[in-house]
Amino acid sequence: VPNEDFFEGRFCRLERLKPAHFDDLYRVRTIEDAESRYQYLFSLPPVGREDFTEYMTNLQNSTGYITYAVIDKRTNRAEGFQSFMTLNPKFGTIEIGGILWGPEIARTPVTTEAFYLFSRHVFDDLHYRRYEWKCNNANTPSRNAALRFGFQFEGVFRKHLIQNGWNRDTAYFSMIDDEWPQHKGALEQWLSESNFDETGKQIKSLGEIRDA
């Protein structure tokens, strides 16, 4: 079972969720376009700081979620969070979910590295067999992210859940241990300094590297 206090990368640091992160994360959760940006989260927008603190405290203490704040090393601020969930050590399966990546880190090397650090721990340290990504089938950005990272689309569970009063069809994606070495190599090559020019723009996409 994941039990590390932190994971260190070049662009980000993942720290086990604690109250010291709550102020930063409240700012991220209540940005101007929060309602539309985070519409597919299970949690509704907080009605105030007290409501948010209660939610985050419950998340911190949850037995079903092992949550880490995503710290942007450029600013040393928490700009999002992500969780290990649906753990089944007996069968070696685990899910990355409960993801909130704020606008300062979305679609940047920070989130790709945050994903990589979780994945490396799952396969290289814990030796899990199956790694899952699930999302609302209507959540196109999440579906695209799963495919970019190398997950295989497995299908849609129709009328799987009710999310904030609405039907949710859930898209299932997976990555297995046999595939990890290829994905690990591609992620490491994409994250390397040599893949970014002097302005910080990528030279090759993750897909181009993986398919080469």
PDB file of C-alpha atoms in Angstrom:
ATOM      1  CA  VAL A   1       0.000   0.000   0.000  1.00  0.00           C
ATOM      2  CA  PRO A   2       1.418   3.467  -0.830  1.00  0.00           C
ATOM      3  CA  ASN A   3       2.736   5.028   2.358  1.00  0.00           C
ATOM      4  CA  GLU A   4       5.431   7.519   1.307  1.00  0.00           C
ATOM      5  CA  ASP A   5       5.486  11.011   2.812  1.00  0.00           C
ATOM      6  CA  PHE A   6       6.598  12.590  -0.451  1.00  0.00           C
ATOM      7  CA  PHE A   7       7.850  11.960  -3.988  1.00  0.00           C
ATOM      8  CA  GLU A   8      10.506  14.288  -5.398  1.00  0.00           C
ATOM      9  CA  GLY A   9      10.781  15.287  -9.042  1.00  0.00           C
ATOM     10  CA  ARG A  10      12.432  17.991 -11.108  1.00  0.00           C
ATOM     11  CA  PHE A  11       9.281  19.997 -11.770  1.00  0.00           C
ATOM     12  CA  CYS A  12       7.147  19.011  -8.792  1.00  0.00           C
ATOM     13  CA  ARG A  13       7.085  17.451  -5.381  1.00  0.00           C
ATOM     14  CA  LEU A  14       4.181  15.314  -4.190  1.00  0.00           C
ATOM     15  CA  GLU A  15       3.489  15.654  -0.472  1.00  0.00           C
ATOM     16  CA  ARG A  16       1.043  13.624   1.553  1.00  0.00           C
ATOM     17  CA  LEU A  17      -1.995  15.862   2.028  1.00  0.00           C
ATOM     18  CA  LYS A  18      -1.980  17.909   5.262  1.00  0.00           C
ATOM     19  CA  PRO A  19      -3.614  21.097   6.604  1.00  0.00           C
ATOM     20  CA  ALA A  20      -0.604  23.184   5.546  1.00  0.00           C
ATOM     21  CA  HIS A  21      -1.768  22.682   1.937  1.00  0.00           C
ATOM     22  CA  PHE A  22      -5.361  23.778   2.475  1.00  0.00           C
ATOM     23  CA  ASP A  23      -4.915  27.531   1.887  1.00  0.00           C
ATOM     24  CA  ASP A  24      -3.225  27.002  -1.459  1.00  0.00           C
ATOM     25  CA  LEU A  25      -5.757  24.400  -2.508  1.00  0.00           C
ATOM     26  CA  TYR A  26      -8.707  26.566  -1.481  1.00  0.00           C
ATOM     27  CA  ARG A  27      -7.382  29.249  -3.837  1.00  0.00           C
ATOM     28  CA  VAL A  28      -7.133  26.687  -6.641  1.00  0.00           C
ATOM     29  CA  ARG A  29     -10.588  25.227  -5.947  1.00  0.00           C
ATOM     30  CA  THR A  30     -12.306  28.634  -5.928  1.00  0.00           C
ATOM     31  CA  ILE A  31     -10.789  30.322  -8.979  1.00  0.00           C
ATOM     32  CA  GLU A  32     -13.129  32.316 -11.195  1.00  0.00           C
ATOM     33  CA  ASP A  33     -14.012  29.480 -13.588  1.00  0.00           C
ATOM     34  CA  ALA A  34     -13.973  26.745 -10.952  1.00  0.00           C
ATOM     35  CA  GLU A  35     -17.533  25.571 -11.563  1.00  0.00           C
ATOM     36  CA  SER A  36     -16.940  24.809 -15.235  1.00  0.00           C
ATOM     37  CA  ARG A  37     -13.274  23.796 -14.898  1.00  0.00           C
ATOM     38  CA  TYR A  38     -13.983  21.216 -12.199  1.00  0.00           C
ATOM     39  CA  GLN A  39     -17.489  20.192 -13.270  1.00  0.00           C
ATOM     40  CA  TYR A  40     -16.628  16.483 -13.349  1.00  0.00           C
ATOM     41  CA  LEU A  41     -15.340  16.258  -9.779  1.00  0.00           C
ATOM     42  CA  PHE A  42     -17.531  14.387  -7.314  1.00  0.00           C
ATOM     43  CA  SER A  43     -17.212  17.227  -4.811  1.00  0.00           C
ATOM     44  CA  LEU A  44     -19.332  20.329  -5.336  1.00  0.00           C
ATOM     45  CA  PRO A  45     -17.691  23.775  -5.152  1.00  0.00           C
ATOM     46  CA  PRO A  46     -17.192  24.732  -1.482  1.00  0.00           C
ATOM     47  CA  VAL A  47     -19.637  27.255  -0.050  1.00  0.00           C
ATOM     48  CA  GLY A  48     -16.858  28.723   2.093  1.00  0.00           C
ATOM     49  CA  ARG A  49     -13.523  28.142   3.759  1.00  0.00           C
ATOM     50  CA  GLU A  50     -15.009  26.088   6.603  1.00  0.00           C
ATOM     51  CA  ASP A  51     -16.829  23.804   4.172  1.00  0.00           C
ATOM     52  CA  PHE A  52     -13.629  23.302   2.183  1.00  0.00           C
ATOM     53  CA  THR A  53     -11.554  22.573   5.291  1.00  0.00           C
ATOM     54  CA  GLU A  54     -14.060  19.935   6.384  1.00  0.00           C
ATOM     55  CA  TYR A  55     -13.952  18.283   2.962  1.00  0.00           C
ATOM     56  CA  MET A  56     -10.163  18.295   2.792  1.00  0.00           C
ATOM     57  CA  THR A  57      -9.831  16.976   6.344  1.00  0.00           C
ATOM     58  CA  ASN A  58     -12.131  14.086   5.462  1.00  0.00           C
ATOM     59  CA  LEU A  59     -10.065  13.434   2.341  1.00  0.00           C
ATOM     60  CA  GLN A  60      -6.841  13.524   4.363  1.00  0.00           C
ATOM     61  CA  ASN A  61      -8.232  10.972   6.818  1.00  0.00           C
ATOM     62  CA  SER A  62      -9.977   8.771   4.255  1.00  0.00           C
ATOM     63  CA  THR A  63      -9.168   5.066   4.186  1.00  0.00           C
ATOM     64  CA  GLY A  64     -10.238   4.822   0.539  1.00  0.00           C
ATOM     65  CA  TYR A  65      -8.084   7.635  -0.817  1.00  0.00           C
ATOM     66  CA  ILE A  66      -4.357   8.191  -0.271  1.00  0.00           C
ATOM     67  CA  THR A  67      -4.010  11.793  -1.381  1.00  0.00           C
ATOM     68  CA  TYR A  68      -0.981  13.908  -2.252  1.00  0.00           C
ATOM     69  CA  ALA A  69      -0.729  17.637  -2.882  1.00  0.00           C
ATOM     70  CA  VAL A  70       1.063  18.584  -6.104  1.00  0.00           C
ATOM     71  CA  ILE A  71       3.666  21.226  -5.296  1.00  0.00           C
ATOM     72  CA  ASP A  72       4.920  23.335  -8.206  1.00  0.00           C
ATOM     73  CA  LYS A  73       8.648  23.681  -7.506  1.00  0.00           C
ATOM     74  CA  ARG A  74       8.756  27.035  -9.346  1.00  0.00           C
ATOM     75  CA  THR A  75       6.579  28.625  -6.649  1.00  0.00           C
ATOM     76  CA  ASN A  76       6.612  26.030  -3.857  1.00  0.00           C
ATOM     77  CA  ARG A  77       2.813  26.256  -3.747  1.00  0.00           C
ATOM     78  CA  ALA A  78       0.266  23.449  -3.840  1.00  0.00           C
ATOM     79  CA  GLU A  79      -1.491  23.763  -7.193  1.00  0.00           C
ATOM     80  CA  GLY A  80      -3.507  20.572  -7.136  1.00  0.00           C
ATOM     81  CA  PHE A  81      -3.880  17.108  -5.672  1.00  0.00           C
ATOM     82  CA  GLN A  82      -4.254  13.488  -6.774  1.00  0.00           C
ATOM     83  CA  SER A  83      -4.991  10.199  -5.053  1.00  0.00           C
ATOM     84  CA  PHE A  84      -4.252   6.530  -5.044  1.00  0.00           C
ATOM     85  CA  MET A  85      -7.608   4.770  -4.767  1.00  0.00           C
ATOM     86  CA  THR A  86      -9.451   1.491  -5.395  1.00  0.00           C
ATOM     87  CA  LEU A  87      -6.513  -0.355  -3.858  1.00  0.00           C
ATOM     88  CA  ASN A  88      -6.498  -4.134  -4.062  1.00  0.00           C
ATOM     89  CA  PRO A  89      -3.041  -5.347  -2.967  1.00  0.00           C
ATOM     90  CA  LYS A  90      -4.183  -8.982  -3.077  1.00  0.00           C
ATOM     91  CA  PHE A  91      -4.681  -8.801  -6.834  1.00  0.00           C
ATOM     92  CA  GLY A  92      -2.172  -6.023  -7.488  1.00  0.00           C
ATOM     93  CA  THR A  93      -4.578  -3.400  -8.828  1.00  0.00           C
ATOM     94  CA  ILE A  94      -4.764   0.317  -8.053  1.00  0.00           C
ATOM     95  CA  GLU A  95      -6.241   3.494  -9.525  1.00  0.00           C
ATOM     96  CA  ILE A  96      -5.001   7.055  -9.885  1.00  0.00           C
ATOM     97  CA  GLY A  97      -7.975   9.354  -9.403  1.00  0.00           C
ATOM     98  CA  GLY A  98      -9.499  12.158  -7.408  1.00  0.00           C
ATOM     99  CA  ILE A  99      -7.398  14.469  -9.577  1.00  0.00           C
ATOM    100  CA  LEU A 100      -7.558  18.231  -9.363  1.00  0.00           C
ATOM    101  CA  TRP A 101      -4.831  19.958 -11.361  1.00  0.00           C
ATOM    102  CA  GLY A 102      -5.215  23.733 -11.220  1.00  0.00           C
ATOM    103  CA  PRO A 103      -4.665  26.122 -14.136  1.00  0.00           C
ATOM    104  CA  GLU A 104      -1.078  26.954 -13.135  1.00  0.00           C
ATOM    105  CA  ILE A 105       0.032  23.355 -13.704  1.00  0.00           C
ATOM    106  CA  ALA A 106      -2.545  21.875 -16.094  1.00  0.00           C
ATOM    107  CA  ARG A 107      -0.967  20.818 -19.397  1.00  0.00           C
ATOM    108  CA  THR A 108       2.557  21.545 -18.120  1.00  0.00           C
ATOM    109  CA  PRO A 109       5.491  19.250 -17.265  1.00  0.00           C
ATOM    110  CA  VAL A 110       4.371  19.448 -13.621  1.00  0.00           C
ATOM    111  CA  THR A 111       1.326  17.251 -14.151  1.00  0.00           C
ATOM    112  CA  THR A 112       3.115  14.817 -16.447  1.00  0.00           C
ATOM    113  CA  GLU A 113       5.795  14.384 -13.805  1.00  0.00           C
ATOM    114  CA  ALA A 114       3.175  14.062 -11.051  1.00  0.00           C
ATOM    115  CA  PHE A 115       1.639  11.231 -13.053  1.00  0.00           C
ATOM    116  CA  TYR A 116       5.064   9.664 -13.650  1.00  0.00           C
ATOM    117  CA  LEU A 117       5.997   9.726  -9.950  1.00  0.00           C
ATOM    118  CA  PHE A 118       2.775   7.925  -9.014  1.00  0.00           C
ATOM    119  CA  SER A 119       3.187   5.401 -11.826  1.00  0.00           C
ATOM    120  CA  ARG A 120       6.805   4.604 -11.003  1.00  0.00           C
ATOM    121  CA  HIS A 121       5.846   3.944  -7.393  1.00  0.00           C
ATOM    122  CA  VAL A 122       2.960   1.696  -8.453  1.00  0.00           C
ATOM    123  CA  PHE A 123       5.018  -0.505 -10.774  1.00  0.00           C
ATOM    124  CA  ASP A 124       8.651  -0.251  -9.636  1.00  0.00           C
ATOM    125  CA  ASP A 125       8.226  -0.056  -5.850  1.00  0.00           C
ATOM    126  CA  LEU A 126       4.900  -1.762  -5.134  1.00  0.00           C
ATOM    127  CA  HIS A 127       4.983  -4.167  -8.108  1.00  0.00           C
ATOM    128  CA  TYR A 128       1.298  -3.825  -8.897  1.00  0.00           C
ATOM    129  CA  ARG A 129      -0.001  -5.579 -11.997  1.00  0.00           C
ATOM    130  CA  ARG A 130      -2.762  -3.215 -13.132  1.00  0.00           C
ATOM    131  CA  TYR A 131      -3.074   0.570 -12.960  1.00  0.00           C
ATOM    132  CA  GLU A 132      -6.429   2.194 -13.676  1.00  0.00           C
ATOM    133  CA  TRP A 133      -7.755   5.570 -14.804  1.00  0.00           C
ATOM    134  CA  LYS A 134     -11.512   6.153 -14.790  1.00  0.00           C
ATOM    135  CA  CYS A 135     -13.487   9.244 -15.671  1.00  0.00           C
ATOM    136  CA  ASN A 136     -16.859  10.541 -16.720  1.00  0.00           C
ATOM    137  CA  ASN A 137     -17.217   9.543 -20.359  1.00  0.00           C
ATOM    138  CA  ALA A 138     -18.216  13.132 -21.142  1.00  0.00           C
ATOM    139  CA  ASN A 139     -14.934  14.449 -19.715  1.00  0.00           C
ATOM    140  CA  THR A 140     -12.961  14.779 -22.939  1.00  0.00           C
ATOM    141  CA  PRO A 141      -9.833  16.357 -21.351  1.00  0.00           C
ATOM    142  CA  SER A 142      -9.543  13.457 -18.894  1.00  0.00           C
ATOM    143  CA  ARG A 143     -10.030  10.869 -21.632  1.00  0.00           C
ATOM    144  CA  ASN A 144      -7.364  12.566 -23.737  1.00  0.00           C
ATOM    145  CA  ALA A 145      -4.966  12.720 -20.792  1.00  0.00           C
ATOM    146  CA  ALA A 146      -5.362   8.991 -20.157  1.00  0.00           C
ATOM    147  CA  LEU A 147      -4.559   8.172 -23.778  1.00  0.00           C
ATOM    148  CA  ARG A 148      -1.608  10.581 -23.829  1.00  0.00           C
ATOM    149  CA  PHE A 149      -0.113   8.929 -20.771  1.00  0.00           C
ATOM    150  CA  GLY A 150      -0.389   5.538 -22.469  1.00  0.00           C
ATOM    151  CA  PHE A 151      -3.471   3.980 -20.900  1.00  0.00           C
ATOM    152  CA  GLN A 152      -5.531   1.590 -23.003  1.00  0.00           C
ATOM    153  CA  PHE A 153      -9.235   2.361 -23.383  1.00  0.00           C
ATOM    154  CA  GLU A 154     -11.285  -0.610 -22.195  1.00  0.00           C
ATOM    155  CA  GLY A 155     -14.851   0.567 -22.658  1.00  0.00           C
ATOM    156  CA  VAL A 156     -17.701   2.463 -21.043  1.00  0.00           C
ATOM    157  CA  PHE A 157     -19.793   1.353 -18.074  1.00  0.00           C
ATOM    158  CA  ARG A 158     -23.163   2.869 -18.972  1.00  0.00           C
ATOM    159  CA  LYS A 159     -25.254   4.433 -16.187  1.00  0.00           C
ATOM    160  CA  HIS A 160     -22.486   3.430 -13.819  1.00  0.00           C
ATOM    161  CA  LEU A 161     -22.948   6.155 -11.191  1.00  0.00           C
ATOM    162  CA  ILE A 162     -24.976   9.206 -10.261  1.00  0.00           C
ATOM    163  CA  GLN A 163     -22.662  12.185  -9.879  1.00  0.00           C
ATOM    164  CA  ASN A 164     -24.043  15.342  -8.265  1.00  0.00           C
ATOM    165  CA  GLY A 165     -27.535  14.402  -9.412  1.00  0.00           C
ATOM    166  CA  TRP A 166     -26.538  13.535 -12.994  1.00  0.00           C
ATOM    167  CA  ASN A 167     -26.062  10.188 -14.693  1.00  0.00           C
ATOM    168  CA  ARG A 168     -22.431   9.214 -15.176  1.00  0.00           C
ATOM    169  CA  ASP A 169     -21.259   6.810 -17.828  1.00  0.00           C
ATOM    170  CA  THR A 170     -17.751   5.836 -16.742  1.00  0.00           C
ATOM    171  CA  ALA A 171     -14.884   5.359 -19.210  1.00  0.00           C
ATOM    172  CA  TYR A 172     -12.333   2.745 -18.104  1.00  0.00           C
ATOM    173  CA  PHE A 173      -8.644   2.845 -18.977  1.00  0.00           C
ATOM    174  CA  SER A 174      -5.791   0.638 -17.798  1.00  0.00           C
ATOM    175  CA  MET A 175      -2.047   0.177 -17.947  1.00  0.00           C
ATOM    176  CA  ILE A 176      -0.448  -3.132 -16.979  1.00  0.00           C
ATOM    177  CA  ASP A 177       2.977  -4.073 -15.719  1.00  0.00           C
ATOM    178  CA  ASP A 178       4.031  -5.616 -19.060  1.00  0.00           C
ATOM    179  CA  GLU A 179       3.532  -2.230 -20.737  1.00  0.00           C
ATOM    180  CA  TRP A 180       5.180  -0.109 -18.060  1.00  0.00           C
ATOM    181  CA  PRO A 181       8.823  -0.325 -19.255  1.00  0.00           C
ATOM    182  CA  GLN A 182       7.910   1.268 -22.594  1.00  0.00           C
ATOM    183  CA  HIS A 183       5.795   3.977 -20.955  1.00  0.00           C
ATOM    184  CA  LYS A 184       8.416   4.622 -18.282  1.00  0.00           C
ATOM    185  CA  GLY A 185      11.112   5.142 -20.896  1.00  0.00           C
ATOM    186  CA  ALA A 186       8.924   7.498 -22.919  1.00  0.00           C
ATOM    187  CA  LEU A 187       7.940   9.543 -19.861  1.00  0.00           C
ATOM    188  CA  GLU A 188      11.533   9.862 -18.692  1.00  0.00           C
ATOM    189  CA  GLN A 189      12.696  10.920 -22.150  1.00  0.00           C
ATOM    190  CA  TRP A 190       9.870  13.462 -22.435  1.00  0.00           C
ATOM    191  CA  LEU A 191      10.649  14.920 -18.994  1.00  0.00           C
ATOM    192  CA  SER A 192      14.395  15.169 -19.634  1.00  0.00           C
ATOM    193  CA  GLU A 193      16.011  18.591 -19.999  1.00  0.00           C
ATOM    194  CA  SER A 194      17.041  17.747 -23.547  1.00  0.00           C
ATOM    195  CA  ASN A 195      13.386  17.613 -24.638  1.00  0.00           C
ATOM    196  CA  PHE A 196      12.724  21.289 -23.896  1.00  0.00           C
ATOM    197  CA  ASP A 197      14.068  24.328 -25.726  1.00  0.00           C
ATOM    198  CA  GLU A 198      15.278  27.541 -24.087  1.00  0.00           C
ATOM    199  CA  THR A 199      11.682  28.808 -23.812  1.00  0.00           C
ATOM    200  CA  GLY A 200      10.495  25.641 -22.085  1.00  0.00           C
ATOM    201  CA  LYS A 201       8.593  24.333 -25.095  1.00  0.00           C
ATOM    202  CA  GLN A 202       8.662  20.593 -25.730  1.00  0.00           C
ATOM    203  CA  ILE A 203      10.711  19.376 -28.682  1.00  0.00           C
ATOM    204  CA  LYS A 204       8.949  16.041 -29.097  1.00  0.00           C
ATOM    205  CA  SER A 205       5.512  15.082 -27.824  1.00  0.00           C
ATOM    206  CA  LEU A 206       5.059  12.136 -25.499  1.00  0.00           C
ATOM    207  CA  GLY A 207       3.226  10.268 -28.258  1.00  0.00           C
ATOM    208  CA  GLU A 208       6.010  10.874 -30.753  1.00  0.00           C
ATOM    209  CA  ILE A 209       8.575   9.524 -28.310  1.00  0.00           C
ATOM    210  CA  ARG A 210       6.504   6.482 -27.408  1.00  0.00           C
ATOM    211  CA  ASP A 211       5.736   5.622 -31.032  1.00  0.00           C
ATOM    212  CA  ALA A 212       9.290   6.104 -32.314  1.00  0.00           C
TER     213      ALA A 212
END
